[in-house]
Amino acid sequence: MRIPLSALIGLVMTGLFVLSAVFAPWIAPYPIDAAVGKVWEGPSSQYWLGTDTIGRDILSRLIYGGSVTIFVALSSSLLSFGMGAFFGFLAATRGGWIDTGLSRIVDLMMAVPSLIVALVVLSVLPLNLTVLILVMGVLDSTRVFRLSRAVAADIAVMDYVEAAKLRGEKQGWIIFREILPNAMSPLVAEFGMRFIFAVLFISTLSFLGLGIQPPLSDWGGMVRENKDGLVYGKAAALMPALAIAVLAISVNLVADWILQRTSSLKGGRGG
Amino acid sequence: MADLLTIKNLRIEATAYPPGEAPRHLVLVDGVSVSVQKGRVLGLIGESGAGKSTIGLAALSYGRGGVRLTGGQVLLNGRDIRAEGAAGLRALRGREVTYVAQSAAAAFNPAKRLMAQVIETSLLHKLMTKEQAEVRAIELFAKLGLPNPETFGRRYPHQVSGGQLQRAMTAMALCPKPDLVIFDEPTTALDVTTQIDVLAAIKEAIRDTGVAAIYITHDLAVVAQVADDILVLRHGKAVEYGATDQIISTPVQDYTQALVSVRRIDHAEKSDAAPILRVQGITARYRGTDFDVLQSITVDVAAGQTLAIVGESGSGKSTLARVITGLLPARSGQITFDGRTLSPDLANRSKDDLRQVQMIYQMADTAMNPRQTVGTIIGRPLEFYFGLKGEAKRARVQELLDQIEMGAGFENRYPAELSGGQKQRVCIARALAAKPKLILCDEVTSALDPLVADGILKLLLNLQAQEGVAYVFITHDLATVKAIADKIAVMYRGKVVRYGQKSDVLAPPFDDYTDLLLSSVPEMKTGWLESVLKTRKMESAGN
């Protein structure tokens, strides 16, 4: 199997981000919250990406922040996937009032912009990582629900699913052995997309001050801390912004490649 | 007479891009030469993948996605159209040569009225004014036997039947007064009773307009009715080329002989026996409708014998199968299996009841999970019903594979790696694995090439003799019925109109519908079409 260049770049970059997030304490040249230099120093051999608004090393904070951002985004997308796919498959295979009920609830949730819902909910609830992940996961699960319901509905009408029902198979076999393997590729690609949205979402929330709270830091929060520097021509705020963009593009490249390899939902060995 | 179209040594190649594999280079058509004279009809015949449609489209110098015409000449009116540029081809397509596709329902734009689509090419090529074109279209509608030709064009595609749509497309092809029309399986998707009308209409239109035509089909009996010459194709190569009479009556090549003698399986009917399945007074409708698609159906299936259910699309044949399996619970009536009453709803049936009644589908492609191997597909019923595991299961799977005449080496293959006939055999093995007393076969041979279908029918007959399994065989094809049935039920609009032992049902006197159905099956002889049209009592429902 040949991997196209774009996918290779995506895979390598995503891998680097994940590795640096996991091994942050060993890689980061300075501690996360120590003011080691002067305020807003430019990039130098000592501080590769310069220092921030109170003189902390930006590279170190990026590495530590990345681990928080990626952890929160990954957890919330796993949650949204678990919920969305479970209810989506349930709606598609059961149909009837279960399908109607779930679909209308999702319609209702999607009718209100998720950022607004998140802002309202987070301003009421205590701000900690668990709440953040739960809120983001539930809000995002509506989109996963839509996709998995559509994909599963396509597959659920295939004769082989009917044949399984006629054989007397239980719901579990039908969902996990007949439908899921055929729905995997679009769902995996969608997982990449959801992950990116989660990264953007948590960054937005942190930028607005409702996301990750100090002493923890994440990329959105770093943009917020350093945004005033932009007025004085200091690039500190651009570093975390760039990190968000590069991660989003890298994961996107991988997701694209996975989706491309799926020739069709219904046929073929699926490479 | 000078040739209108001459194809010399045509070679057509393509590159396939299977996902996740290296691209493969294929030769679709190799060294085919053929010619068509003005006012004559050439029939192209062969099984799927023989290159029929590819050659037909080559007469437009067109190759479907990734298909390239790489060698030989396509001479239309004396000039080589392979050498034409894009502008030349544009001027030629839809004007000198036109095309009638297999599925009219998919080929028409659902958002436009029929008239606008029928005259579109004539206007695009500035052959006539809108008024002239509409007059010509109405003439053609009348000639093709469409109802109310004056107003027919005002309808949308969904407002007319499949047979009428196919004739509307023929009108579209004939409207710009082309030199050559390519008919690509124009009647294959139609019911047998509708096919005969469309066939007659096409034949008459060809004769009256003096146009030359290429008629592509996999059904030799159909092409015998319309073609003057026939070219038999196989694997992209010409097998035999000659006048229709010669091909039908004295075929030279083995392959042609096989095609001519297809559908002649003889099956002596067994005498009536105690029923394994009794369907009594079944009435059923689909959820959300207020129309009974089945109206008090009563039939019996004798143990170890075959009940064939025949009828055209929409007659309720497949719905009856769904009611028997419990997928669609009946509103009233009773189903008795092996002496006990079956619950109308699938969910309330015991595992053993489910095991005893198995089903085989028309499209083997969609009846098998593409992500499961043949071993898993056949092995699952063994595991599910009999708890077989490991070596015992593997051995039984192999035994079943032997029974369906496929042998070793298929266990680890995926459905995509099987041919059409092999796929259907695996589906048969899956049904057989449950050791059922009854198998419902829903149009199991309809999607297969004639020779392959014959093989499947023979296999089913052998299995019945070995295992004593009973079949409910649903089909629209009477040749299949003759080959396999012991009893026959003829269905029409949700009712059984004729029912009994095969010899009784197929012997006169007939009711009107059975007569229509029986007389509509094309016979392998020239002149059949005309003789049938003269003696028919009833018009088809699609008209």
CSV table of C-alpha atoms in Angstrom, one decimal, chain B residues 83 90 109 214 491:
chain,number,residue,atom,x,y,z
B,83,ALA,CA,-10.3,10.4,-35.7
B,90,ARG,CA,-20.7,16.6,-30.8
B,109,ASN,CA,-34.6,14.0,-16.1
B,214,ILE,CA,-27.8,-2.0,-33.3
B,491,MET,CA,-50.5,-13.9,-9.2
